Short mmCIF file of C-alpha atoms in Angstrom, two decimals:
data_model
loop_
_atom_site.label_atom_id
_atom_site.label_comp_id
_atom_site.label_asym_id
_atom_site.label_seq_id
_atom_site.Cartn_x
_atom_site.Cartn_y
_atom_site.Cartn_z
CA UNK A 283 -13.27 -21.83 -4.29
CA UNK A 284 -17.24 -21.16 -4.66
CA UNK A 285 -19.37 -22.05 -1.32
CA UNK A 286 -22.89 -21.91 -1.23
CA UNK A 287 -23.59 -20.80 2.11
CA UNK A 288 -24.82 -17.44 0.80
CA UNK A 289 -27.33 -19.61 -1.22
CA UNK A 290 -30.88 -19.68 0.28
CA UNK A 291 -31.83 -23.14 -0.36
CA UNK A 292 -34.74 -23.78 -2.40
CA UNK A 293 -34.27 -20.41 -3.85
CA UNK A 294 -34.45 -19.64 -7.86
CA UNK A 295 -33.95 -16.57 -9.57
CA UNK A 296 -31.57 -14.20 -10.04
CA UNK A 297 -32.78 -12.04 -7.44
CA UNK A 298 -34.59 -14.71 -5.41
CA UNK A 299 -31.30 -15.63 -3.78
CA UNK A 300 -30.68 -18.71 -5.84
CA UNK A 301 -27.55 -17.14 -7.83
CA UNK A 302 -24.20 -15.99 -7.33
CA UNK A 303 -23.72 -12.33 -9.40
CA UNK A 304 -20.18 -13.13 -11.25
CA UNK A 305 -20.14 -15.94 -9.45
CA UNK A 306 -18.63 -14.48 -6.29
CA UNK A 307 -20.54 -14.74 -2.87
CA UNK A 308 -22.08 -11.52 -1.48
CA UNK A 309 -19.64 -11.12 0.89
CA UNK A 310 -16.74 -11.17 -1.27
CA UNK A 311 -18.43 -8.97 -3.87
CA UNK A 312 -19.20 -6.71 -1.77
CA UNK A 313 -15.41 -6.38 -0.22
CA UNK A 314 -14.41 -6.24 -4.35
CA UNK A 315 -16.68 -2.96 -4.54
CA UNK A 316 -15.51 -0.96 -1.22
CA UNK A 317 -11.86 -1.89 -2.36
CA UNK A 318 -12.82 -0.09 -5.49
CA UNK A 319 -13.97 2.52 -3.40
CA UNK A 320 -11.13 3.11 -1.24
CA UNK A 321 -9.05 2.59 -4.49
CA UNK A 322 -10.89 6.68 -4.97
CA UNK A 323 -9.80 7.61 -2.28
CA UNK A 324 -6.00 6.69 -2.21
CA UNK A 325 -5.96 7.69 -5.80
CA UNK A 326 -7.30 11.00 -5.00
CA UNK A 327 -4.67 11.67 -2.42
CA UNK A 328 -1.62 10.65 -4.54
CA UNK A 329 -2.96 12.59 -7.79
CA UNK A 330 -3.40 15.53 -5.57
CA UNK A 331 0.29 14.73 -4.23
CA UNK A 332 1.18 14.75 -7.50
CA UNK A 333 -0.21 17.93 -8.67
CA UNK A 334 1.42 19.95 -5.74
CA UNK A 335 4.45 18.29 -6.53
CA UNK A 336 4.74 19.81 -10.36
CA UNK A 337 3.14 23.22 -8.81
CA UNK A 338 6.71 23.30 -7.06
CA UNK A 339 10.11 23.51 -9.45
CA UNK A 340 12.60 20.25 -8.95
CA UNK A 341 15.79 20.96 -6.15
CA UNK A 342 19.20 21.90 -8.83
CA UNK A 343 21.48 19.01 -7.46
CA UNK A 344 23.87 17.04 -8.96
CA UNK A 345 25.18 13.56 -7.09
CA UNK A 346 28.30 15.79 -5.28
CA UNK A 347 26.43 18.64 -3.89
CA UNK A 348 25.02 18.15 -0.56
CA UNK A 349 21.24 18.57 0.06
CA UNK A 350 20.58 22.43 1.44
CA UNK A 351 16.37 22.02 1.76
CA UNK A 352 14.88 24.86 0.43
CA UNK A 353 10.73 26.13 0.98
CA UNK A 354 10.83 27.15 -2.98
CA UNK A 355 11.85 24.08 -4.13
CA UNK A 356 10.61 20.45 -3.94
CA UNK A 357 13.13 18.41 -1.74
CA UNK A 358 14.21 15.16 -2.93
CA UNK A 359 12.65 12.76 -1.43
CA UNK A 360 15.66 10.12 -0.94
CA UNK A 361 17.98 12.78 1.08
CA UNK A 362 14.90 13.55 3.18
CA UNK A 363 14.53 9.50 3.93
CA UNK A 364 18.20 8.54 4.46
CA UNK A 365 17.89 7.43 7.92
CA UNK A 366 17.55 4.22 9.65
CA UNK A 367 17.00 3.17 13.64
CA UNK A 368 20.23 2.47 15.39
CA UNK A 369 22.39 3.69 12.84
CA UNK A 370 22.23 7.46 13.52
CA UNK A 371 23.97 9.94 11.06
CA UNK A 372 24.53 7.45 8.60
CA UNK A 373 23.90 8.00 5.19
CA UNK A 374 21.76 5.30 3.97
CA UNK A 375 18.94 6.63 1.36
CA UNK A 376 15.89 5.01 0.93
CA UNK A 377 17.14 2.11 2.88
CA UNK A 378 14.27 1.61 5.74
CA UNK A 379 11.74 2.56 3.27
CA UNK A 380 13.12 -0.74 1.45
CA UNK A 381 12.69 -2.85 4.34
CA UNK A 382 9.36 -1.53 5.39
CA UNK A 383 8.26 -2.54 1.49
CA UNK A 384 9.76 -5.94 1.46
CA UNK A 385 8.08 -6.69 5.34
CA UNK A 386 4.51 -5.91 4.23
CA UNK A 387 4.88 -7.81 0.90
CA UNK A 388 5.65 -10.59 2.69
CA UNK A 389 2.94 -10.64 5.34
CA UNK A 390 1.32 -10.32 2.07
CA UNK A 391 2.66 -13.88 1.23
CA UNK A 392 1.85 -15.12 3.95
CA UNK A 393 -1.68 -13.83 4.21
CA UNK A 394 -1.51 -15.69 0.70
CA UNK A 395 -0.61 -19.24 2.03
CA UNK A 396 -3.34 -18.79 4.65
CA UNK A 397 -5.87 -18.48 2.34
CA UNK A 398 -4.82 -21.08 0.39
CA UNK A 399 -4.67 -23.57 3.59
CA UNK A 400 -8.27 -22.17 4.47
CA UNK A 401 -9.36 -23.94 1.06
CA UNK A 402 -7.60 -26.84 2.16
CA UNK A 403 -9.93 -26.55 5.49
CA UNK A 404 -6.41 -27.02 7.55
CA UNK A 405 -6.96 -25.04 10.51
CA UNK A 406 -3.28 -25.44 12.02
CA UNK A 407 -1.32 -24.08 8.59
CA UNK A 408 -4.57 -21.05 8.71
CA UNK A 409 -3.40 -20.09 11.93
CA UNK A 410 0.41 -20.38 12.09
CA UNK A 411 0.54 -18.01 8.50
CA UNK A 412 -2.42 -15.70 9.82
CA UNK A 413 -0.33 -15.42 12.82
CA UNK A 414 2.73 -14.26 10.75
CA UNK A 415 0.56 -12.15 8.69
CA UNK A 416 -0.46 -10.42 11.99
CA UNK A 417 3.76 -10.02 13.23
CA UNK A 418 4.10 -8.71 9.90
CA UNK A 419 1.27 -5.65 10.04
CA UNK A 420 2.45 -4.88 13.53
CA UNK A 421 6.52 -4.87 12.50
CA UNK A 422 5.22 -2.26 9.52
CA UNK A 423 3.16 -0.13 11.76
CA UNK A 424 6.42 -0.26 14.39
CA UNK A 425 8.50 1.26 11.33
CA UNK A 426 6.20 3.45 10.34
CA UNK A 427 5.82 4.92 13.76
CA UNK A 428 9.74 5.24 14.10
CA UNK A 429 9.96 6.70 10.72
CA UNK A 430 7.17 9.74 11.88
CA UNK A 431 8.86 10.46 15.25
CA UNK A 432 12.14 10.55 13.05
CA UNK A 433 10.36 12.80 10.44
CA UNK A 434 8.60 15.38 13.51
CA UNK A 435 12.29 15.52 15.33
CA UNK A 436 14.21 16.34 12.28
CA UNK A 437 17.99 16.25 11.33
CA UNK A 438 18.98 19.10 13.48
CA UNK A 439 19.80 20.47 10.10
CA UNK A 440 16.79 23.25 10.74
CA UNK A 441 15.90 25.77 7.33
CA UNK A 442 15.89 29.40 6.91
CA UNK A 443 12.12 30.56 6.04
CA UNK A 444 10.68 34.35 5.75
CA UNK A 445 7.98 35.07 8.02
CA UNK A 446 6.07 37.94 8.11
CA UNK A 447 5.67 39.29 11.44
CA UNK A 448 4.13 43.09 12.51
CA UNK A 449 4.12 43.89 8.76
CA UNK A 450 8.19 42.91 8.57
CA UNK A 451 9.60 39.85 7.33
CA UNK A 452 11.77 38.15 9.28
CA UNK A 453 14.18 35.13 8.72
CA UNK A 454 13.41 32.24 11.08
CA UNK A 455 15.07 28.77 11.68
CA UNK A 456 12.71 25.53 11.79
CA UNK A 457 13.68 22.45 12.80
CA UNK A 458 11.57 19.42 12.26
CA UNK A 459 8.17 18.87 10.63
CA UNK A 460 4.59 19.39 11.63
CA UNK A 461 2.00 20.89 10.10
CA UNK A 462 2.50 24.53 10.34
CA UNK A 463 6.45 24.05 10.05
CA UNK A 464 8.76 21.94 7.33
CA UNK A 465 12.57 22.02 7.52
CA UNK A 466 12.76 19.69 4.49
CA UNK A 467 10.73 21.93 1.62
CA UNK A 468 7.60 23.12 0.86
CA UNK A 469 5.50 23.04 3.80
CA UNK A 470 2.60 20.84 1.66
CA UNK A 471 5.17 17.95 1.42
CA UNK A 472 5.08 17.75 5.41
CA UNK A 473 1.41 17.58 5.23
CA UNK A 474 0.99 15.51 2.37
CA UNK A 475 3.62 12.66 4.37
CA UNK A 476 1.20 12.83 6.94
CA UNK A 477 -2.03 12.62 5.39
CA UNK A 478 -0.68 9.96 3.06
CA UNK A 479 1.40 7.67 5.36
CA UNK A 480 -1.00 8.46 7.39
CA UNK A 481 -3.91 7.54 5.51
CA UNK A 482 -2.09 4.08 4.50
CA UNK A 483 -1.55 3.64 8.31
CA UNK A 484 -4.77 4.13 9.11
CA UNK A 485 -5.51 0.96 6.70
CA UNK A 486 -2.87 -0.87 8.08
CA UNK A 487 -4.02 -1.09 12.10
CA UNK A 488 -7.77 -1.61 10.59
CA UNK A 489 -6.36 -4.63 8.58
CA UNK A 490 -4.11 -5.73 11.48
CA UNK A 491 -7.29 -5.72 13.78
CA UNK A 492 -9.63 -7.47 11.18
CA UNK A 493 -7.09 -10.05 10.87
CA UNK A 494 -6.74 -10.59 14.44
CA UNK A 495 -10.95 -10.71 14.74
CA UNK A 496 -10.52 -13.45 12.02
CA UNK A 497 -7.75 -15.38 13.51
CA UNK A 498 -9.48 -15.46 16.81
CA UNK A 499 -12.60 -17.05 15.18
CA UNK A 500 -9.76 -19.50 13.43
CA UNK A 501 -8.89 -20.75 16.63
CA UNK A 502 -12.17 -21.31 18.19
CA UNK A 503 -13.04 -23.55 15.20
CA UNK A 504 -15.97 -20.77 14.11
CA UNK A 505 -15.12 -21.81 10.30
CA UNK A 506 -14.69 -25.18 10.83
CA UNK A 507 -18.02 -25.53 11.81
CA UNK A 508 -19.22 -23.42 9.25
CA UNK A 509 -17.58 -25.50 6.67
CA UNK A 510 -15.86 -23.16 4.92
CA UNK A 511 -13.04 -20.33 5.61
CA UNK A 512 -14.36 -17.31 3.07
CA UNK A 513 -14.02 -15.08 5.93
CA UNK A 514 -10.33 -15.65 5.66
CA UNK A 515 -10.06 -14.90 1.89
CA UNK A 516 -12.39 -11.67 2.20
CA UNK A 517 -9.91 -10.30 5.25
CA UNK A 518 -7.19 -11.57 2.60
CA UNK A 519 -8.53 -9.35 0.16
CA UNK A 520 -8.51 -6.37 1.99
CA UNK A 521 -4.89 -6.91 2.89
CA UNK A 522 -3.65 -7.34 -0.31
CA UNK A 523 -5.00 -4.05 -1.09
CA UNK A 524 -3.27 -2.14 1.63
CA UNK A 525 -0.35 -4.07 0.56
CA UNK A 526 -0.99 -3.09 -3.07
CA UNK A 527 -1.31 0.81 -1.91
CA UNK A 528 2.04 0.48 -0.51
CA UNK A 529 3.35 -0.29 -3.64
CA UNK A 530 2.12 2.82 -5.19
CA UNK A 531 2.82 5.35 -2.35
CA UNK A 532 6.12 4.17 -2.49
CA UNK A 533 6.81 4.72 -5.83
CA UNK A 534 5.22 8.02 -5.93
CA UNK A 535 6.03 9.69 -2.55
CA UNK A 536 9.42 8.05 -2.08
CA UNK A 537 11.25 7.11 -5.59
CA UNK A 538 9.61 10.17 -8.04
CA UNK B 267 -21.51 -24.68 23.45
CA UNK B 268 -19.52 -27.10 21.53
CA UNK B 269 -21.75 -29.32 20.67
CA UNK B 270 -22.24 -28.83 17.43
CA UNK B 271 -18.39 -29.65 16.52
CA UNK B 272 -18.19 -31.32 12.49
CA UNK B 273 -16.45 -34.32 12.23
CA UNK B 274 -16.55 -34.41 8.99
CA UNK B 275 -13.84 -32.06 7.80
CA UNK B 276 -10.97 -33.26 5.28
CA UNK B 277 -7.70 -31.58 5.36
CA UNK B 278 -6.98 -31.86 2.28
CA UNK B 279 -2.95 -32.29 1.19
CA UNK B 280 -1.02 -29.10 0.27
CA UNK B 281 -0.65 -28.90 -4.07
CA UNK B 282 3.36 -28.04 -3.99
CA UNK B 283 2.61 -26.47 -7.43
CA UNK B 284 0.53 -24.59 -5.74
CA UNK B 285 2.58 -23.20 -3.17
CA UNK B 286 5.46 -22.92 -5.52
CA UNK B 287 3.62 -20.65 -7.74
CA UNK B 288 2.84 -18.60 -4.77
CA UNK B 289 6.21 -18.26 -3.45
CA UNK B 290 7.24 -17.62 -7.58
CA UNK B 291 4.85 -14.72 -7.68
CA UNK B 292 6.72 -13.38 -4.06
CA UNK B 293 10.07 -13.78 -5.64
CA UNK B 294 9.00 -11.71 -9.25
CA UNK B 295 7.55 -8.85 -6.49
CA UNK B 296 11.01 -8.87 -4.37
CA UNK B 297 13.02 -8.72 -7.42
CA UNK B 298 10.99 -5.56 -8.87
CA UNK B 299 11.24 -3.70 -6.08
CA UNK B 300 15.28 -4.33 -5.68
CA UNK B 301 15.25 -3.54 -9.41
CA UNK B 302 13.42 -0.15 -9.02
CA UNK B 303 16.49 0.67 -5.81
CA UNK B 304 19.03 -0.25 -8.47
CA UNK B 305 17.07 2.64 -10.70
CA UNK B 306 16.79 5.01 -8.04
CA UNK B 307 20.31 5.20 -7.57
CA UNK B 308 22.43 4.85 -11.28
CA UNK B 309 19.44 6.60 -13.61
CA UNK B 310 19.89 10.30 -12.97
CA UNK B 311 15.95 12.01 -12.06
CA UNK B 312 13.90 12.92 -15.14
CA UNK B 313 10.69 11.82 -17.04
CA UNK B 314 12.43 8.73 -18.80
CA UNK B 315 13.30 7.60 -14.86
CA UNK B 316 9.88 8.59 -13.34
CA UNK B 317 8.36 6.43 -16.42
CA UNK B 318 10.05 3.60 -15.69
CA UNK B 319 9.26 3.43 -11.83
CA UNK B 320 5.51 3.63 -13.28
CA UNK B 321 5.53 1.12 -15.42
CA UNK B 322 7.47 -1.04 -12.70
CA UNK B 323 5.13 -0.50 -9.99
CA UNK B 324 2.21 -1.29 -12.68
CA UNK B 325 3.59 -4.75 -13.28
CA UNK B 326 3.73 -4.97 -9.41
CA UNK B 327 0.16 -4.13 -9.21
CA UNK B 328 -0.67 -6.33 -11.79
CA UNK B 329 0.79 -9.09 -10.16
CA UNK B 330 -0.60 -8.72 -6.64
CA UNK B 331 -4.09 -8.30 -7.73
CA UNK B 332 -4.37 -11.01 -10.47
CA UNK B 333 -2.59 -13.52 -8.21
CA UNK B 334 -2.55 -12.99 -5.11
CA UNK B 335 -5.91 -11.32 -5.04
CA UNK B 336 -7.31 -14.37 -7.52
CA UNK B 337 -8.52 -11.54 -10.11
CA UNK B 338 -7.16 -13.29 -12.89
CA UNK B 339 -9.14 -16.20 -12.26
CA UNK B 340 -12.40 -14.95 -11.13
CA UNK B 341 -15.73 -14.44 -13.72
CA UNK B 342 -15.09 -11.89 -16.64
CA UNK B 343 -17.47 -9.80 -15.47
CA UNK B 344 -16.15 -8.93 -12.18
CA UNK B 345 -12.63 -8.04 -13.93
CA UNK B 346 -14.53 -5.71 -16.10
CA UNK B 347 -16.37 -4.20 -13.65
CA UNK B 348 -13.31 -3.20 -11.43
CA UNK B 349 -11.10 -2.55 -13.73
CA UNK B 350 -13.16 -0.32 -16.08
CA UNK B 351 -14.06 2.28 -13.30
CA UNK B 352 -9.77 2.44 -12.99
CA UNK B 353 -9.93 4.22 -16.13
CA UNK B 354 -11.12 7.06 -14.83
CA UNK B 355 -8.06 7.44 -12.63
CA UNK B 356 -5.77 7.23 -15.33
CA UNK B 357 -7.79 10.58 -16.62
CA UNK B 358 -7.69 12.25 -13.82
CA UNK B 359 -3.95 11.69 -13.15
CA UNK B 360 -3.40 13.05 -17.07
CA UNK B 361 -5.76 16.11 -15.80
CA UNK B 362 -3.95 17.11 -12.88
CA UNK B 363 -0.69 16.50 -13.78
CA UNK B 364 -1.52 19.20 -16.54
CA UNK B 365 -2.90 21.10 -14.00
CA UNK B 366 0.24 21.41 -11.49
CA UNK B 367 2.35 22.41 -14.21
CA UNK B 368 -0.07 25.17 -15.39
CA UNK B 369 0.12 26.33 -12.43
CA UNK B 370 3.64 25.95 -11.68
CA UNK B 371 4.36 27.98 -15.10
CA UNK B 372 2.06 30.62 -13.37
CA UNK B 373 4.21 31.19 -10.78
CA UNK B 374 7.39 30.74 -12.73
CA UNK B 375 6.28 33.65 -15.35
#
């Protein structure tokens, strides 16, 4: 859908503000190039997760032992995430990881079908999927939240690490994970869940907030005076992408 | 302040192809993920496994940005110039990844 609001009219040139650069608007252009950006920085993140992950040799299991977390060895990331809210001690791997995927693809969907009403100029079917969009970022950021405090209590399990203390080592129980302690593994997989998830988080309230801004302005008819609802599609954009990252630290934090 | 209100706007009708397509493209993304939980818990851990969760979550990509990020049908030179500077990522994954296990064989022995 081109508009030509960014147009200056009268304007010719290429530079003189009488053309669209690969025919995009500014504003959407411009949203293309910091995705690209942040693109960097998630990639740098997850390439550094995964060369701390191959510094570390791969925990011996096989499907009948149970998981004994060790700091020399890199834990499995499926037995660390086996938990899900209400449903304490159960065994369920992967599980709420699953849901919190298939909630933020669909606010993805439905971030979608707003975009595609905005080019329709309907204002009601903008705001009732924007809306949903918006339930959808908050129920992901809710899950993510439980799935930290669930992460920083622990299982109770608690690991045996060496500590050196006066010039002895020691052997000393931790429970939980922070970032000085780690019951699951190697204390860098704590800190990488945190910076990562973290990280992705981070994106997620932004985009949750910029979508609000957006559907506020949606509701007091900013765009329909306008005559056009880009402003929609660029906010769009950018939640695709944090969708998008999901995909990817999902795959390589939770299933590798 | 509202006095400046347009009359002149036309909803325009929903396409149902439209909105088909876009529920289509939700469907393929559901149905890749439940695919890679069906992996993740018959193919034993290993590089064949790890390379199929890549190429999985590649297709997922590929999906989200072409469609419902309109890549795929925006001007040829915006697809070029976002998805050239990509390439660079795929060398630096190749890099590192070389680079944990070198190190990882320097702690081994």
């Amino acid at each position: 859908m081109s508009q030509t609001s960014t147009l200056i009219p009268g304007a010719t040139g290429v530079w003189g503000g009488g053309n669209k650069p690969m025919n995009a608007s500014y504003g959407k252009l411009m949203m293309w190039f910091f995705l690209l950006s942040d693109t960097f920085s998630f990639s740098g993140l997850l390439i550094a997760y995964g060369m701390l992950r191959y510094r570390f040799p791969a925990y011996p299991h096989s499907p009948t032992d149970s998981f004994l977390p060790s700091a020399e060895h890199w834990p499995i990331p499926e037995l660390v995430f086996d938990a899900v809210p209400f449903l304490h001690g159960v065994h369920l791997p992967l599980v709420f990881v699953g849901i919190m995927t298939f909630i933020l693809i669909l606010s993805s969907v439905t971030m979608v079908l707003a975009v595609e009403a905005g080019h329709r100029m309907d204002r009601e079917a903008v705001q009732k999927w924007m809306l949903w969009t918006i339930v959808g970022g908050i129920t992901f950021l809710g899950c993510q939240a439980w799935e930290w405090a669930h992460f920083i209590d622990g299982k109770g399990v608690g690991m045996v690490v060496k500590e050196l203390v006066d010039g002895k080592w020691v052997e000393a129980m931790v429970y939980g994970a922070n970032l000085e302690a780690n019951e699951y593994g190697p204390q860098v997989f704590a800190n990488l869940f945190f910076f990562i998830t973290g990280f992705h988080g981070t994106h997620v309230l932004s985009g949750i907030i910029l979508n609000f801004i957006i559907f506020y302005n949606v509701v007091v008819g900013t765009y329909d005076k306008r005559g056009h609802y880009e402003m929609v599609e660029k906010v769009g954009l950018y939640w695709h992408f944090v969708d998008l990252v999901w995909v990817f630290v999902f795959t390589f934090f939770y299933l590798i | 302040m509202m006095e400046t209100t347009n009359n002149n706007i036309q909803v325009q009708p929903a396409d149902p192809a439209k909105i088909k397509k876009i529920w289509k493209v939700a469907g393929i993304l559901a149905l890749i993920t439940a695919v890679e939980f069906v992996i993740a818990f018959t193919v034993s851990s290993g590089m064949p496994r790890n390379s199929l969760f890549i190429l999985l979550t590649l297709w997922k990509a590929f999906y989200i940005v072409s469609e419902f990020m309109h890549l795929k049908h925006e001007h040829k030179v915006l697809i070029w110039s976002l998805g050239l500077p990509v390439v660079f990522i795929i060398w630096l994954v190749i890099a590192l990844l070389n680079e944990g296990s070198a190190i990882f064989s320097y702690f081994v022995g």
